[in-house]
Amino acid sequence: MLYVRFQDHIPFALAMQLPEQTTPALEQNLAVRPIHCKGCFKNMGYLDEQSDGVKIWKWSIKLSQTNPHQSSGLCLPQMPSISSIVSTRISSILQAQCCSRLLLHPLEWKPSLAASEMNKMSRSLLSLWILTPTLRYSATNSSAVDEPSLSPGKLAMKVFWKEVTEEDAAKLMDTVEEVPLPSEAIQQVSACLHDSALLLPPSTRKFQGWDVGLLERWEEK
């Protein structure tokens, strides 16, 4: 059985005992030892030796009924998207650090100014510049349009963003706040930002070398 010990914006911190449905990585030399679901093999979190526990990514959690064939009349709550989870973390940094420039990088990444062909070409990091922390929007595929009397629009934040190489990211370290995430999560955030540009007028999707996008923010219904 797992017990929640501490709740962060992005992961849950749990007691060290793992459920049978998960398995830790076997590599002992990894700085971050991920754990994966035995059923779907997805990355669910990692072992955190500092807190003597396990951290589970919130976007990897799904809700289901114990008996899907027996309806209790209750609707399961909607789980927050990865975009809204990451934007919550970004909002906390804005409030605590008053910093609007962020770098989303893989968990084990360490900045290095040493030039190499790999860190010159690889673009697995995201540089973000928060333009508008809070706004609301409506779109033709938005539930806010379907029920305009019940919702003032979807809550989001507007950001400038760009994919950067490891070499470029290392040069930004004195001017940004770091947000370490799994590589696949960074790719999903990048996809969310890319898709959200379709909600903006074509003339506002670029600004001086930056892409412009929206990150959904969590709002209790």
Tab-separated table of C-alpha atoms in Angstrom, residues 28-201:
chain	number	residue	atom	x	y	z
A	28	GLN	CA	21.886	1.454	-10.417
A	29	ASN	CA	24.135	4.160	-11.880
A	30	LEU	CA	21.291	6.424	-12.995
A	31	ALA	CA	21.049	9.755	-11.177
A	32	VAL	CA	17.276	9.562	-11.636
A	33	ARG	CA	15.831	6.044	-11.441
A	34	PRO	CA	12.470	6.047	-13.238
A	35	ILE	CA	9.630	3.668	-12.449
A	36	HIS	CA	7.394	2.240	-15.175
A	37	CYS	CA	3.954	0.675	-15.317
A	38	LYS	CA	4.226	-3.095	-15.826
A	39	GLY	CA	1.124	-3.035	-17.999
A	40	CYS	CA	1.737	-0.167	-20.450
A	41	PHE	CA	5.463	0.427	-19.711
A	42	LYS	CA	4.937	4.188	-19.429
A	43	ASN	CA	7.159	6.312	-17.215
A	44	MET	CA	5.133	6.925	-14.044
A	45	GLY	CA	7.709	8.705	-11.892
A	46	TYR	CA	11.040	8.099	-10.211
A	47	LEU	CA	12.685	6.984	-6.987
A	48	ASP	CA	13.607	9.977	-4.841
A	49	GLU	CA	16.369	9.011	-2.430
A	50	GLN	CA	16.464	12.446	-0.788
A	51	SER	CA	12.910	12.094	0.500
A	52	ASP	CA	13.210	8.304	0.837
A	53	GLY	CA	10.167	7.832	-1.338
A	54	VAL	CA	8.698	7.662	-4.811
A	55	LYS	CA	7.482	10.588	-6.898
A	56	ILE	CA	4.621	9.897	-9.301
A	57	TRP	CA	3.921	12.229	-12.216
A	58	LYS	CA	0.384	13.532	-11.848
A	59	TRP	CA	-0.356	13.214	-15.570
A	60	SER	CA	0.361	9.473	-15.370
A	61	ILE	CA	-2.552	8.924	-12.958
A	62	LYS	CA	-5.886	7.750	-14.323
A	63	LEU	CA	-9.180	7.296	-12.473
A	64	SER	CA	-11.369	4.264	-13.037
A	65	GLN	CA	-14.285	2.573	-11.312
A	66	THR	CA	-13.631	-0.573	-9.287
A	67	ASN	CA	-16.412	-2.288	-11.223
A	68	PRO	CA	-16.885	-0.564	-14.609
A	69	HIS	CA	-20.074	-2.592	-15.225
A	70	GLN	CA	-21.737	-1.254	-12.073
A	71	SER	CA	-22.723	2.395	-12.289
A	72	SER	CA	-22.978	4.313	-9.022
A	73	GLY	CA	-24.493	7.387	-10.635
A	74	LEU	CA	-21.382	9.418	-9.805
A	75	CYS	CA	-19.200	10.897	-12.532
A	76	LEU	CA	-15.461	10.550	-12.124
A	77	PRO	CA	-13.721	13.938	-11.883
A	78	GLN	CA	-11.811	15.081	-14.938
A	79	MET	CA	-8.061	14.685	-14.497
A	80	PRO	CA	-5.924	17.764	-15.202
A	81	SER	CA	-3.989	17.781	-18.459
A	82	ILE	CA	-0.199	17.853	-18.571
A	83	SER	CA	-0.467	21.425	-19.840
A	84	SER	CA	-2.444	22.547	-16.776
A	85	ILE	CA	-0.117	20.680	-14.394
A	86	VAL	CA	3.009	22.286	-15.840
A	87	SER	CA	1.366	25.727	-15.986
A	88	THR	CA	0.533	25.433	-12.277
A	89	ARG	CA	4.218	24.906	-11.558
A	90	ILE	CA	5.066	27.877	-13.776
A	91	SER	CA	2.539	30.059	-11.923
A	92	SER	CA	4.112	29.154	-8.586
A	93	ILE	CA	7.540	30.188	-9.916
A	94	LEU	CA	6.115	33.498	-11.133
A	95	GLN	CA	4.653	34.202	-7.704
A	96	ALA	CA	7.629	33.041	-5.651
A	97	GLN	CA	10.570	34.116	-7.828
A	98	CYS	CA	9.040	36.915	-9.935
A	99	CYS	CA	10.752	35.334	-12.927
A	100	SER	CA	8.988	35.089	-16.286
A	101	ARG	CA	11.763	33.241	-18.142
A	102	LEU	CA	11.916	29.465	-17.706
A	103	LEU	CA	13.773	26.494	-19.135
A	104	LEU	CA	12.102	23.091	-19.383
A	105	HIS	CA	14.852	20.486	-19.494
A	106	PRO	CA	15.218	16.700	-19.008
A	107	LEU	CA	15.661	15.495	-15.430
A	108	GLU	CA	19.282	14.389	-15.781
A	109	TRP	CA	20.439	17.286	-17.962
A	110	LYS	CA	23.386	19.324	-16.699
A	111	PRO	CA	24.386	22.593	-18.375
A	112	SER	CA	27.718	22.502	-20.176
A	113	LEU	CA	29.289	25.196	-22.332
A	114	ALA	CA	31.612	22.647	-23.930
A	115	ALA	CA	30.777	22.552	-27.615
A	116	SER	CA	29.903	19.243	-29.203
A	117	GLU	CA	28.006	18.182	-32.285
A	118	MET	CA	25.276	16.644	-30.117
A	119	ASN	CA	24.531	19.632	-27.878
A	120	LYS	CA	24.696	21.937	-30.890
A	121	MET	CA	22.008	19.986	-32.735
A	122	SER	CA	19.771	18.424	-30.074
A	123	ARG	CA	16.606	20.427	-29.359
A	124	SER	CA	15.061	18.585	-26.428
A	125	LEU	CA	14.746	21.702	-24.243
A	126	LEU	CA	12.099	24.427	-24.199
A	127	SER	CA	12.737	28.073	-23.427
A	128	LEU	CA	9.591	29.854	-22.201
A	129	TRP	CA	8.844	33.521	-21.695
A	130	ILE	CA	5.549	34.136	-19.907
A	131	LEU	CA	3.711	36.996	-21.590
A	132	THR	CA	0.263	36.874	-19.945
A	133	PRO	CA	-0.050	34.631	-16.858
A	134	THR	CA	-3.853	34.675	-16.839
A	135	LEU	CA	-6.328	35.007	-19.681
A	136	ARG	CA	-9.516	33.400	-20.935
A	137	TYR	CA	-10.328	32.308	-24.447
A	138	SER	CA	-13.155	30.685	-26.350
A	139	ALA	CA	-12.893	28.612	-29.518
A	140	THR	CA	-15.273	26.673	-31.736
A	141	ASN	CA	-14.080	23.391	-30.191
A	142	SER	CA	-14.219	24.754	-26.642
A	143	SER	CA	-16.822	23.724	-24.080
A	144	ALA	CA	-17.069	27.408	-23.207
A	145	VAL	CA	-18.732	27.984	-26.590
A	146	ASP	CA	-21.091	25.032	-26.169
A	147	GLU	CA	-22.279	26.409	-22.826
A	148	PRO	CA	-21.586	30.167	-22.968
A	149	SER	CA	-23.966	30.943	-20.099
A	150	LEU	CA	-22.089	28.626	-17.736
A	151	SER	CA	-18.475	29.490	-18.526
A	152	PRO	CA	-16.642	32.755	-19.286
A	153	GLY	CA	-14.051	30.874	-21.352
A	154	LYS	CA	-11.135	28.540	-20.805
A	155	LEU	CA	-8.398	29.641	-18.425
A	156	ALA	CA	-4.880	29.715	-19.881
A	157	MET	CA	-1.563	31.562	-19.949
A	158	LYS	CA	0.022	33.071	-23.049
A	159	VAL	CA	3.701	32.331	-23.591
A	160	PHE	CA	6.527	32.940	-26.022
A	161	TRP	CA	8.399	29.699	-26.562
A	162	LYS	CA	11.160	28.133	-28.620
A	163	GLU	CA	13.029	24.854	-28.773
A	164	VAL	CA	16.707	25.363	-27.927
A	165	THR	CA	19.845	23.272	-28.147
A	166	GLU	CA	21.718	22.167	-25.038
A	167	GLU	CA	24.505	24.585	-25.915
A	168	ASP	CA	22.086	27.530	-26.127
A	169	ALA	CA	20.318	26.419	-22.940
A	170	ALA	CA	23.591	26.414	-21.001
A	171	LYS	CA	24.066	30.081	-21.898
A	172	LEU	CA	20.641	30.949	-20.472
A	173	MET	CA	21.177	29.525	-16.997
A	174	ASP	CA	21.819	32.890	-15.316
A	175	THR	CA	18.565	34.366	-16.607
A	176	VAL	CA	16.006	31.556	-16.284
A	177	GLU	CA	14.343	29.363	-13.686
A	178	GLU	CA	14.700	25.630	-14.314
A	179	VAL	CA	11.761	23.231	-14.589
A	180	PRO	CA	13.116	19.654	-14.830
A	181	LEU	CA	10.726	17.188	-16.494
A	182	PRO	CA	10.871	13.814	-18.250
A	183	SER	CA	11.844	14.167	-21.912
A	184	GLU	CA	8.502	12.757	-23.056
A	185	ALA	CA	6.669	15.350	-20.931
A	186	ILE	CA	8.640	18.168	-22.563
A	187	GLN	CA	7.659	16.784	-25.960
A	188	GLN	CA	3.993	16.761	-24.915
A	189	VAL	CA	4.178	20.358	-23.676
A	190	SER	CA	5.825	21.355	-26.957
A	191	ALA	CA	2.999	19.655	-28.873
A	192	CYS	CA	0.378	21.466	-26.752
A	193	LEU	CA	2.016	24.822	-27.471
A	194	HIS	CA	2.311	24.047	-31.169
A	195	ASP	CA	-1.358	23.020	-31.437
A	196	SER	CA	-2.550	26.019	-29.426
A	197	ALA	CA	-1.178	28.402	-32.064
A	198	LEU	CA	-4.173	27.451	-34.202
A	199	LEU	CA	-6.355	29.284	-31.667
A	200	LEU	CA	-4.483	32.550	-32.300
A	201	PRO	CA	-4.781	34.912	-35.271
